[in-house]
Coordinates of C-alpha atoms in Angstrom, one line a residue:
Chain A
X1 CA 52.1 193.5 112.7
X2 CA 52.6 195.7 110.0
X3 CA 51.1 198.7 109.3
X4 CA 50.3 199.7 105.5
X5 CA 49.6 202.9 104.7
X6 CA 48.7 204.4 100.4
X7 CA 49.3 208.3 100.4
X8 CA 48.9 207.3 95.8
X9 CA 47.8 209.8 93.8
X10 CA 44.3 207.8 93.7
X11 CA 44.9 208.5 97.6
X12 CA 44.3 212.6 97.1
X13 CA 41.3 213.1 99.6
X14 CA 42.1 210.6 102.5
X15 CA 45.0 207.9 103.1
X16 CA 44.0 204.4 103.2
X17 CA 45.9 202.0 106.7
X18 CA 46.4 199.6 106.8
X19 CA 46.9 197.0 110.5
X20 CA 47.6 193.7 110.5
X21 CA 48.2 191.3 113.2
X22 CA 50.6 188.0 112.1
X23 CA 52.9 187.9 109.1
X24 CA 52.5 183.7 108.6
X25 CA 52.0 182.6 104.8
X26 CA 48.7 185.0 105.2
X27 CA 49.8 187.8 106.4
X28 CA 52.9 188.3 104.1
X29 CA 50.9 187.9 101.3
X30 CA 48.1 190.5 102.5
X31 CA 51.1 192.8 102.4
X32 CA 52.6 191.3 98.9
X33 CA 49.5 192.0 97.7
X34 CA 48.9 195.9 99.2
X35 CA 52.4 197.1 98.4
X36 CA 51.7 196.2 94.6
X37 CA 48.7 198.1 94.9
X38 CA 51.0 201.5 96.3
X39 CA 51.4 201.4 99.8
X40 CA 53.9 201.4 101.9
X41 CA 54.7 199.0 105.0
X42 CA 56.1 200.6 108.4
X43 CA 56.6 197.2 110.8
X44 CA 55.8 198.5 114.7
X45 CA 55.9 196.2 117.6
X46 CA 53.0 194.3 119.0
X47 CA 53.7 192.1 122.3
X48 CA 51.9 189.0 122.0
X49 CA 52.3 188.2 125.7
X50 CA 52.7 191.0 127.8
X51 CA 49.2 193.0 128.9
X52 CA 51.6 196.2 129.6
X53 CA 54.0 196.2 126.8
X54 CA 50.3 195.7 124.9
X55 CA 49.1 198.8 126.3
X56 CA 51.4 200.3 125.8
X57 CA 52.1 199.8 121.9
X58 CA 48.2 200.4 121.3
X59 CA 49.2 203.8 122.9
X60 CA 52.1 204.1 120.2
X61 CA 50.7 202.1 116.7
X62 CA 47.2 204.8 117.6
X63 CA 50.2 207.1 117.7
X64 CA 51.5 206.1 114.7
X65 CA 48.0 206.2 112.7
X66 CA 47.0 209.5 113.4
X67 CA 50.6 210.5 111.7
X68 CA 50.0 208.8 109.4
X69 CA 46.0 210.2 108.4
X70 CA 48.5 213.2 107.8
X71 CA 49.0 215.0 105.0
X72 CA 53.3 215.8 105.7
X73 CA 53.2 218.7 103.7
X74 CA 50.7 221.3 104.0
X75 CA 50.5 219.9 107.6
X76 CA 46.9 219.5 107.4
X77 CA 44.3 216.7 107.5
X78 CA 43.1 215.2 104.2
X79 CA 38.7 216.7 102.9
X80 CA 37.8 212.7 104.4
X81 CA 39.3 210.7 107.5
X82 CA 41.6 207.9 106.4
X83 CA 39.9 204.4 105.9
X84 CA 41.1 202.4 108.6
X85 CA 41.8 198.6 108.2
X86 CA 42.3 195.8 110.6
X87 CA 43.7 193.0 109.9
X88 CA 43.7 189.5 111.9
X89 CA 45.8 186.9 109.8
X90 CA 48.0 186.3 113.1
X91 CA 47.6 182.3 115.1
X92 CA 51.0 180.0 115.8
X93 CA 48.0 177.1 116.4
X94 CA 46.9 174.4 114.2
X95 CA 45.2 171.5 114.2
X96 CA 46.2 169.4 117.6
X97 CA 47.2 172.3 119.6
X98 CA 45.9 172.4 123.3
X99 CA 43.1 174.6 125.3
X100 CA 45.8 176.2 126.6
X101 CA 48.0 177.2 123.6
X102 CA 44.5 178.8 122.0
X103 CA 43.0 181.0 125.6
X104 CA 46.4 182.7 125.0
X105 CA 45.5 183.2 121.3
X106 CA 42.0 183.8 122.2
X107 CA 43.4 187.5 124.6
X108 CA 45.4 188.7 122.0
X109 CA 42.8 188.5 120.2
X110 CA 40.8 190.7 123.0
X111 CA 43.5 193.1 122.8
X112 CA 43.6 193.8 118.9
X113 CA 40.0 193.8 120.0
X114 CA 40.5 196.8 121.2
X115 CA 42.6 198.1 119.9
X116 CA 40.0 198.7 116.8
X117 CA 37.6 200.4 119.5
X118 CA 40.5 202.0 120.5
X119 CA 40.9 203.1 116.8
X120 CA 37.6 204.3 116.6
X121 CA 37.1 206.0 119.5
X122 CA 40.0 208.1 119.4
X123 CA 38.0 210.8 116.3
X124 CA 40.4 208.7 114.4
X125 CA 38.3 206.4 112.1
X126 CA 34.2 206.2 113.1
X127 CA 33.7 202.9 111.3
X128 CA 37.6 201.2 111.1
X129 CA 36.4 197.5 109.1
X130 CA 38.2 194.3 110.8
X131 CA 39.0 191.5 108.5
X132 CA 39.4 188.7 109.7
X133 CA 40.8 184.8 108.9
X134 CA 39.0 181.7 110.1
X135 CA 39.3 178.0 109.1
X136 CA 36.9 176.8 107.3
X137 CA 39.0 172.7 108.2
X138 CA 39.0 173.1 111.6
X139 CA 34.9 174.9 111.6
X140 CA 33.4 171.5 108.7
X141 CA 35.7 169.0 109.8
X142 CA 34.8 166.1 108.7
X143 CA 32.2 167.6 106.3
X144 CA 32.3 167.4 102.7
X145 CA 30.7 169.3 99.9
X146 CA 31.3 172.1 102.4
X147 CA 29.5 175.7 101.1
X148 CA 28.3 178.9 102.7
X149 CA 24.8 177.2 103.9
X150 CA 27.0 175.1 105.9
X151 CA 27.2 174.6 110.3
X152 CA 29.8 175.1 111.0
X153 CA 30.3 171.6 113.3
X154 CA 34.4 172.4 115.7
X155 CA 35.4 168.5 116.6
X156 CA 38.2 169.9 118.4
X157 CA 39.6 172.5 120.7
X158 CA 40.6 174.5 117.8
X159 CA 38.4 174.7 115.8
X160 CA 35.7 176.1 118.9
X161 CA 38.1 178.7 119.9
X162 CA 38.0 179.8 115.7
X163 CA 34.2 180.3 116.1
X164 CA 34.4 181.8 119.1
X165 CA 37.1 184.1 117.6
X166 CA 34.3 184.6 114.4
X167 CA 31.8 184.5 117.1
X168 CA 33.9 188.1 118.9
X169 CA 34.2 190.0 116.9
X170 CA 30.6 189.9 115.2
X171 CA 28.8 190.3 118.7
X172 CA 31.3 193.5 119.6
X173 CA 31.2 195.1 115.5
X174 CA 29.2 196.2 113.5
X175 CA 28.4 193.0 110.9
X176 CA 28.9 195.5 108.2
X177 CA 32.2 196.4 109.1
X178 CA 33.3 191.8 109.5
X179 CA 34.5 190.2 107.1
X180 CA 35.3 186.9 108.0
X181 CA 37.9 185.0 105.5
X182 CA 37.7 180.8 106.4
X183 CA 40.5 179.3 103.8
X184 CA 40.2 175.5 103.5
X185 CA 43.7 173.7 104.5
X186 CA 46.6 176.9 103.3
X187 CA 49.8 176.2 101.2
X188 CA 52.4 178.9 100.5
X189 CA 56.2 178.9 100.9
X190 CA 57.3 179.8 104.5
X191 CA 60.2 180.4 106.6
X192 CA 59.6 180.2 109.6
X193 CA 56.8 178.2 112.3
X194 CA 54.6 175.5 110.6
X195 CA 55.8 174.9 107.5
X196 CA 52.9 172.2 105.6
X197 CA 52.2 169.2 104.2
X198 CA 53.3 171.2 100.4
X199 CA 56.7 172.6 101.2
X200 CA 57.3 169.7 103.8
X201 CA 56.7 167.2 100.5
X202 CA 59.1 169.0 98.2
X203 CA 61.7 170.6 101.3
X204 CA 61.6 166.3 102.3
X205 CA 62.1 165.4 99.1
X206 CA 64.8 167.5 97.9
X207 CA 66.9 165.9 100.8
X208 CA 65.9 162.7 100.0
X209 CA 63.5 162.8 104.1
X210 CA 61.0 160.9 105.0
X211 CA 57.6 163.2 105.5
X212 CA 55.3 161.7 108.6
X213 CA 51.4 162.7 107.4
X214 CA 48.9 162.3 110.1
X215 CA 46.3 160.5 107.2
X216 CA 45.9 158.1 105.2
X217 CA 47.1 158.4 101.5
X218 CA 42.7 158.6 100.6
X219 CA 42.2 161.2 103.2
X220 CA 41.2 164.2 100.7
X221 CA 41.5 168.3 101.5
X222 CA 40.9 171.1 99.2
X223 CA 44.3 173.0 99.1
X224 CA 44.6 176.6 98.1
X225 CA 47.3 179.1 97.4
X226 CA 47.9 181.9 100.3
X227 CA 48.6 184.1 97.0
X228 CA 45.0 184.0 96.2
X229 CA 44.1 184.5 100.0
X230 CA 46.8 187.3 100.0
X231 CA 45.3 188.5 96.8
X232 CA 41.2 188.2 97.7
X233 CA 41.9 190.5 100.8
X234 CA 44.0 192.0 99.2
X235 CA 41.0 193.0 97.0
X236 CA 38.3 193.2 100.2
X237 CA 40.9 195.9 101.6
X238 CA 40.8 198.1 99.0
X239 CA 37.1 198.0 97.9
X240 CA 35.4 200.5 100.1
X241 CA 31.7 199.3 98.5
X242 CA 31.5 195.4 99.4
X243 CA 29.6 195.1 102.2
X244 CA 30.9 192.8 105.5
X245 CA 30.4 189.0 104.6
X246 CA 31.7 185.4 105.4
X247 CA 33.5 184.2 102.6
X248 CA 34.5 180.2 102.9
X249 CA 38.3 179.8 100.0
X250 CA 38.6 177.4 99.5
X251 CA 39.8 175.7 95.3
X252 CA 36.1 173.4 95.4
X253 CA 38.6 170.7 93.9
X254 CA 39.1 167.5 96.6
X255 CA 42.9 166.4 96.4
X256 CA 44.4 163.1 97.5
X257 CA 47.2 163.1 99.2
X258 CA 48.4 160.4 97.2
X259 CA 47.9 162.8 94.2
X260 CA 50.0 165.8 95.8
X261 CA 53.0 162.9 96.5
X262 CA 52.6 162.5 92.8
X263 CA 52.3 166.3 91.3
X264 CA 55.3 166.6 94.0
X265 CA 57.6 164.4 92.5
X266 CA 56.6 165.1 89.1
X267 CA 57.9 168.8 90.0
X268 CA 61.0 168.3 92.3
X269 CA 61.4 164.8 90.0
X270 CA 62.6 162.6 92.8
X271 CA 60.5 159.7 95.7
X272 CA 58.8 161.3 98.2
X273 CA 59.1 158.2 101.5
X274 CA 55.5 158.5 102.6
X275 CA 54.7 157.0 106.2
X276 CA 51.4 157.1 107.3
X277 CA 49.8 157.2 110.8
X278 CA 46.3 156.1 111.0
X279 CA 46.7 156.6 115.2
X280 CA 45.5 160.3 115.1
X281 CA 42.0 161.2 113.5
X282 CA 43.4 163.6 111.5
X283 CA 42.0 161.3 108.5
X284 CA 38.6 162.0 107.5
X285 CA 37.8 164.5 104.9
X286 CA 37.5 168.1 104.0
X287 CA 35.9 169.2 100.9
X288 CA 34.6 171.8 99.2
X289 CA 31.4 172.1 97.2
X290 CA 32.6 175.1 93.9
X291 CA 29.0 176.1 93.5
X292 CA 29.7 177.8 97.1
X293 CA 32.3 180.5 96.5
X294 CA 33.0 183.6 96.9
X295 CA 32.2 184.8 92.7
X296 CA 35.1 186.9 92.5
X297 CA 38.0 184.2 93.9
X298 CA 40.5 183.3 91.9
X299 CA 41.9 179.5 93.1
X300 CA 45.4 178.8 91.7
X301 CA 45.6 175.1 90.1
X302 CA 47.4 172.7 92.5
X303 CA 49.7 172.3 89.7
X304 CA 50.5 175.0 89.6
X305 CA 50.8 176.4 93.0
X306 CA 53.3 173.5 94.1
X307 CA 55.3 174.9 91.0
X308 CA 55.5 178.2 91.7
X309 CA 56.3 177.7 94.8
X310 CA 59.6 175.7 93.9
X311 CA 60.7 177.7 91.5
X312 CA 60.5 180.8 94.3
X313 CA 62.1 179.0 96.6
X314 CA 64.0 175.9 96.6
Chain B
X1 CA 26.5 158.5 105.4
X2 CA 28.2 157.6 102.6
X3 CA 27.6 159.2 99.7
X4 CA 27.9 158.9 95.4
X5 CA 29.2 161.1 92.9
X6 CA 28.5 160.4 89.2
X7 CA 30.6 161.7 86.4
X8 CA 29.6 162.2 83.0
X9 CA 32.4 163.3 79.8
X10 CA 30.0 165.6 78.0
X11 CA 31.5 166.8 74.7
X12 CA 28.0 166.3 72.4
X13 CA 25.0 165.8 74.3
X14 CA 22.7 168.6 74.3
X15 CA 19.5 166.9 73.7
X16 CA 20.3 164.6 76.1
X17 CA 21.4 166.0 79.0
X18 CA 18.7 167.2 80.3
X19 CA 16.9 163.6 80.6
X20 CA 20.1 162.6 81.9
X21 CA 19.5 165.3 84.1
X22 CA 15.6 165.2 84.5
X23 CA 16.7 161.0 85.2
X24 CA 20.2 161.5 88.2
X25 CA 17.0 163.3 90.0
X26 CA 15.0 160.0 90.1
X27 CA 17.8 157.9 91.8
X28 CA 18.5 161.4 94.1
X29 CA 15.4 161.6 94.9
X30 CA 14.9 158.6 96.2
X31 CA 17.8 157.6 97.6
X32 CA 16.6 160.5 99.6
X33 CA 12.7 159.4 100.9
X34 CA 14.0 155.9 101.1
X35 CA 17.0 157.9 104.0
X36 CA 19.2 155.5 102.0
X37 CA 22.3 154.6 104.4
X38 CA 24.5 156.4 100.4
X39 CA 23.3 159.7 99.2
X40 CA 24.4 161.2 95.1
X41 CA 25.5 164.1 96.7
X42 CA 26.5 165.4 92.8
X43 CA 26.5 164.8 89.8
X44 CA 29.8 166.0 87.4
X45 CA 29.6 166.6 84.0
X46 CA 32.7 167.1 82.5
X47 CA 32.3 169.2 79.4
X48 CA 34.8 168.3 77.1
X49 CA 35.3 171.2 74.8
X50 CA 31.9 170.7 73.3
X51 CA 31.0 170.1 69.6
X52 CA 27.5 171.9 70.4
X53 CA 26.0 173.8 73.4
X54 CA 25.7 171.3 76.0
X55 CA 27.4 174.3 77.8
X56 CA 24.0 175.8 77.8
X57 CA 21.7 173.3 78.4
X58 CA 24.5 172.3 82.0
X59 CA 24.9 176.3 83.3
X60 CA 20.3 176.2 83.1
X61 CA 20.1 173.3 84.6
X62 CA 22.9 174.3 87.8
X63 CA 20.8 176.5 87.9
X64 CA 17.3 174.2 88.8
X65 CA 20.1 171.9 90.9
X66 CA 22.2 172.8 93.9
X67 CA 23.6 169.2 93.1
X68 CA 24.9 169.7 89.9
X69 CA 28.6 170.6 88.9
X70 CA 30.8 171.9 85.8
X71 CA 34.3 171.6 84.9
X72 CA 35.1 173.3 81.5
X73 CA 37.9 172.0 80.3
X74 CA 40.3 174.2 78.5
X75 CA 40.3 172.2 75.5
X76 CA 39.2 169.0 73.4
X77 CA 41.1 166.4 75.8
X78 CA 39.1 162.9 75.2
X79 CA 36.4 161.0 77.3
X80 CA 39.0 159.4 79.2
X81 CA 40.5 162.3 80.6
X82 CA 38.1 164.0 80.8
X83 CA 36.0 160.7 82.9
X84 CA 39.8 160.7 85.4
X85 CA 38.7 164.4 85.5
X86 CA 35.6 164.7 86.8
X87 CA 36.5 162.2 89.3
X88 CA 39.5 163.3 90.7
X89 CA 36.9 166.9 91.1
X90 CA 34.5 164.3 92.7
X91 CA 34.2 163.1 96.8
X92 CA 32.3 160.2 97.6
X93 CA 33.2 157.0 98.7
X94 CA 31.8 156.2 95.4
X95 CA 31.5 157.2 92.3
X96 CA 29.4 156.0 89.3
X97 CA 30.6 157.4 85.3
X98 CA 28.0 156.9 82.7
X99 CA 28.2 158.9 79.3
X100 CA 26.0 161.4 78.0
X101 CA 23.4 160.2 76.1
X102 CA 21.3 157.9 77.8
X103 CA 22.9 154.5 76.6
X104 CA 23.3 154.5 80.8
X105 CA 20.7 155.0 82.6
X106 CA 20.9 156.0 85.8
X107 CA 18.9 153.5 86.8
X108 CA 20.8 151.4 87.2
X109 CA 23.2 152.7 89.2
X110 CA 22.4 151.1 92.1
X111 CA 22.0 147.8 91.1
X112 CA 25.2 147.8 90.2
X113 CA 26.5 149.7 92.7
X114 CA 24.0 146.9 95.0
X115 CA 25.8 144.0 93.3
X116 CA 29.7 145.7 93.9
X117 CA 29.1 146.0 97.4
X118 CA 27.3 142.5 98.3
X119 CA 30.1 140.7 96.4
X120 CA 32.5 142.4 98.4
X121 CA 34.3 144.7 94.7
X122 CA 35.2 146.9 94.4
X123 CA 34.4 148.0 90.7
X124 CA 31.4 146.8 89.2
X125 CA 31.2 147.4 85.5
X126 CA 28.0 147.3 83.0
X127 CA 28.4 144.2 80.3
X128 CA 26.0 144.7 78.4
X129 CA 23.9 142.0 77.3
X130 CA 22.8 142.6 73.7
X131 CA 25.3 144.9 70.5
X132 CA 25.7 147.6 71.9
X133 CA 25.0 149.6 68.2
X134 CA 24.1 147.3 66.8
X135 CA 26.7 147.4 64.4
X136 CA 28.4 144.8 63.5
X137 CA 31.2 145.6 62.4
X138 CA 32.0 148.5 65.6
X139 CA 30.5 146.3 68.0
X140 CA 32.8 143.3 66.9
X141 CA 35.1 145.0 66.5
X142 CA 35.3 146.2 69.4
X143 CA 34.7 143.1 71.7
X144 CA 37.5 141.5 69.3
X145 CA 40.2 144.2 70.1
X146 CA 39.6 143.2 73.7
X147 CA 40.2 140.0 73.4
X148 CA 43.0 139.9 71.3
X149 CA 44.0 142.6 73.9
X150 CA 43.4 139.3 76.9
X151 CA 45.3 137.9 75.4
X152 CA 48.3 139.6 74.7
X153 CA 48.3 141.5 78.0
X154 CA 47.5 138.9 80.2
X155 CA 44.7 141.2 81.6
X156 CA 41.8 139.1 82.7
X157 CA 39.0 141.8 83.1
X158 CA 39.6 143.8 79.6
X159 CA 36.7 142.4 78.0
X160 CA 34.6 143.5 81.2
X161 CA 36.2 147.2 80.3
X162 CA 33.0 149.6 79.9
X163 CA 32.3 153.0 80.7
X164 CA 29.5 153.0 82.3
X165 CA 31.4 152.3 86.1
X166 CA 30.9 152.1 89.7
X167 CA 34.0 152.3 91.6
X168 CA 35.2 152.6 94.6
X169 CA 35.9 156.1 95.1
X170 CA 39.1 156.3 96.7
X171 CA 40.1 153.6 93.8
X172 CA 39.4 155.3 91.9
X173 CA 40.9 159.2 92.8
X174 CA 44.1 156.9 93.2
X175 CA 43.9 155.2 89.9
X176 CA 42.9 158.5 88.7
X177 CA 45.9 160.5 89.5
X178 CA 48.8 157.7 89.0
X179 CA 47.7 158.1 84.6
X180 CA 49.6 160.0 82.7
X181 CA 48.8 161.8 79.6
X182 CA 48.3 158.6 77.8
X183 CA 47.0 155.5 80.0
X184 CA 43.9 153.6 79.7
X185 CA 42.1 155.1 83.1
X186 CA 40.6 151.5 83.1
X187 CA 43.8 149.5 83.4
X188 CA 44.9 151.1 85.7
X189 CA 42.5 150.6 87.7
X190 CA 43.3 147.3 87.5
X191 CA 46.5 147.9 88.7
X192 CA 44.2 149.4 91.9
X193 CA 42.0 146.6 92.4
X194 CA 41.1 142.8 91.2
X195 CA 38.6 142.7 93.2
X196 CA 35.7 144.3 89.5
X197 CA 32.1 142.4 88.6
X198 CA 30.1 142.6 85.8
X199 CA 26.6 143.3 85.4
X200 CA 24.9 142.3 82.6
X201 CA 22.4 145.5 81.3
X202 CA 20.3 146.5 78.9
X203 CA 22.7 148.5 77.0
X204 CA 21.3 150.6 73.5
X205 CA 23.4 153.1 72.4
X206 CA 20.3 155.1 70.3
X207 CA 22.0 158.2 69.2
X208 CA 24.2 155.1 66.8
X209 CA 21.4 152.6 65.9
X210 CA 18.6 155.4 65.0
X211 CA 21.7 157.8 62.5
X212 CA 22.6 159.8 64.7
X213 CA 27.0 160.0 64.5
X214 CA 28.7 159.3 68.1
X215 CA 30.6 161.6 70.1
X216 CA 33.8 160.1 69.1
X217 CA 35.0 159.8 66.3
X218 CA 37.0 156.3 64.7
X219 CA 39.7 158.3 65.2
X220 CA 39.4 158.9 68.5
X221 CA 38.2 154.7 68.6
X222 CA 41.2 154.1 67.5
X223 CA 43.3 156.1 69.6
X224 CA 41.2 154.4 72.4
X225 CA 42.5 151.6 71.8
X226 CA 46.5 152.2 71.6
X227 CA 45.9 154.0 74.9
X228 CA 44.8 149.7 76.5
X229 CA 47.7 148.5 74.7
X230 CA 51.2 150.5 75.1
X231 CA 49.3 151.1 79.4
X232 CA 49.6 147.5 79.0
X233 CA 51.7 145.2 79.9
X234 CA 53.1 142.8 77.3
X235 CA 53.0 139.4 77.8
X236 CA 53.4 138.8 74.4
X237 CA 56.3 139.6 74.3
X238 CA 57.7 137.0 77.2
X239 CA 56.5 134.9 73.5
X240 CA 58.8 136.3 72.2
X241 CA 61.7 136.1 74.0
X242 CA 61.2 132.6 75.1
X243 CA 61.2 131.8 70.9
X244 CA 64.0 132.9 70.6
X245 CA 65.2 131.3 73.9
X246 CA 64.6 128.2 71.3
X247 CA 66.0 130.1 69.0
X248 CA 69.2 130.2 70.6
X249 CA 68.9 127.0 72.6
X250 CA 67.9 124.8 69.5
X251 CA 71.6 126.6 67.8
X252 CA 74.2 125.5 70.0
X253 CA 72.3 121.6 69.1
X254 CA 73.0 121.9 65.6
X255 CA 76.1 122.8 66.2
X256 CA 77.6 120.3 68.4
X257 CA 75.5 118.0 65.6
X258 CA 77.3 120.6 62.5
X259 CA 80.8 119.8 64.0
X260 CA 80.1 115.9 64.8
X261 CA 79.1 115.4 61.5
X262 CA 82.7 118.0 60.5
X263 CA 84.4 115.0 62.8
X264 CA 83.2 111.9 62.1
X265 CA 81.2 111.5 59.5
X266 CA 82.9 114.3 57.5
X267 CA 81.5 111.7 54.3
X268 CA 77.5 112.1 54.8
X269 CA 78.5 116.0 54.5
X270 CA 77.6 116.8 50.8
X271 CA 77.9 121.0 50.9
X272 CA 79.7 122.0 53.0
X273 CA 79.1 125.4 54.2
X274 CA 74.6 125.5 54.3
X275 CA 74.4 124.1 57.7
X276 CA 77.5 126.7 59.6
X277 CA 75.3 129.8 58.2
X278 CA 71.9 128.4 58.8
X279 CA 73.5 127.6 61.9
X280 CA 75.2 131.0 62.6
X281 CA 71.8 132.5 61.6
X282 CA 69.9 130.4 63.7
X283 CA 72.3 131.9 66.6
X284 CA 72.7 135.1 66.5
X285 CA 69.1 135.4 65.8
X286 CA 67.6 133.7 69.1
X287 CA 70.6 135.5 71.2
X288 CA 69.0 139.6 69.4
X289 CA 65.6 138.5 70.4
X290 CA 66.8 137.4 73.8
X291 CA 68.7 140.7 74.2
X292 CA 65.4 142.4 73.1
X293 CA 63.1 141.2 74.6
X294 CA 65.2 141.7 77.8
X295 CA 65.8 145.8 77.0
X296 CA 62.2 145.4 76.0
X297 CA 61.3 143.5 80.3
X298 CA 63.1 147.0 81.5
X299 CA 61.3 149.4 79.3
X300 CA 58.4 148.0 80.4
X301 CA 59.5 147.6 83.5
X302 CA 60.2 152.1 83.1
X303 CA 56.8 152.6 81.0
X304 CA 55.1 151.0 84.0
X305 CA 56.9 153.1 86.6
X306 CA 56.5 155.8 85.3
X307 CA 53.5 155.3 84.3
X308 CA 52.1 155.0 88.1
X309 CA 51.7 151.2 88.9
X310 CA 51.8 150.9 92.6
X311 CA 54.2 148.9 94.3
X312 CA 50.6 148.6 96.4
X313 CA 47.4 150.8 98.2
X314 CA 45.6 150.4 101.0
X315 CA 41.6 150.8 100.6
X316 CA 39.0 150.6 103.2
X317 CA 36.3 148.6 102.4
X318 CA 34.6 148.9 106.1
X319 CA 32.2 151.0 105.7
X320 CA 29.9 148.6 103.5
X321 CA 27.9 146.9 105.8
X322 CA 26.0 150.4 106.5
X323 CA 24.8 149.4 102.3
X324 CA 24.2 145.4 102.8
X325 CA 20.2 145.9 103.9
X326 CA 19.7 148.8 102.1
X327 CA 21.2 147.3 98.6
X328 CA 19.5 144.0 99.9
X329 CA 16.1 145.5 100.3

């Protein structure tokens, strides 16, 4: 996990602290966006599996937060208690993950909620906010033109788990402090872990390797650029006046696999070999209503986003 | 439940949009009241950097109807690119496209859909039963050009093309995906399906008939025609190639006759050199025609490949059965 702190001139009266759990595609983008606004990162250990180690790590994190809440020059506390935001952007599980894998993730999430409680009860800060990155695809699988009034109806354990995490958060923490983000299909570049479809198309296209797709060329999805999500969450963190909310983060433009293939082919100037597997039940369209997105949400056009990944990383 | 989207490119429709949306709302209400297996879930209006207050009118309408979506193109791209943008933003099983000026009655969308589904087609075009613009030059020019293009390109669907169409969503999006900036959308559609039907309808362009300016100028209409020509296969070129081969073979025959005459019947030659010269011209002219045709054929293959003409494409028509009973009734 990463702790980010901000002692820039804009925070003369207090410190702003952000704890990010999960430095994957979205977590890393949140870190990037916050560091651009003056936050400094400190990497800290947090065990995902060892319960005893987790307790020890949690104490160590609180100690670190306490240190960062004090003015190192004056050696006294700031006028105001620190702003603390806890971000859960973790999750190694995907659409096809098993119940056991998901259960493990849920346990880790509970542990982070406990840590949030410990932070609040430690006297450091009374109103630490919690940001949960959920999944619109998991919650609304097979639905079309999804908007803020759509009812989640998960079709598989992955979606059920996401819904449970959201409920757990809302049951545990005051709703005004809960920020739940439901991104659609996220794309971006990641060095490790699961490669998304777009990165795989780019990577395999460049090395003339076949891409296996669980769906058909007609399958519609809504793709959002990871940097846009990182920026949006960073905006919510840095804006103290925003009340908690549940937001769908999507582009509002459905894109078929065929379109993606053509866009990537045009960018890399090579043909991509695709093998569609219709045996998996993953070829249902999932699309979003552009009218139901947050007013301050900015989504990068997909062509531009893919070109950016290609230019930056390939 | 299946879904239906409509797409309307907007350029100068401020006087018509409200009425158009009301007519679309009637279709939507009817489907809802009938609890039909297909519902009109969105009407996409693509603002093609219009010249009037269409954007303001649409914004008001979007506030009143949550199923209206507005897309703003960054500049004026033309009717076809605007239509394609709308199609690519749609997500329905069926997509209907219609003009802004009410010449395409929304009430006929279900008629087009019924014809497509019941006859197992993928695309249903409206076919005007009388002159659309009541302007002899424009109506004859349009139909004449399409007929000529049918002959030149060998694409028998061209005269069916009309901007009032109902298409299977997956194929419409696939066709729009592969279009480059100069591809004619309907030509691209024929790369994906030949199951096309024309449905006779009474269509009148009242804007032009009433003396108002059409949304698209002569220059834009010519550009339209050019785009259709360059998106199509050039069957005519093959005729040119065939003529070249004939000229080449004729030149060989003439050459043989000239040589026989020269060696065996020299007394029959009045003027020396003319026959050889004509034969040589025929020989090289024919050869150049054949080579040029081969080169252009290669070029056409490359252009069509670049334009995205697919090698194959798959389609799922299995859900049409859910519509049959409703559309028959």
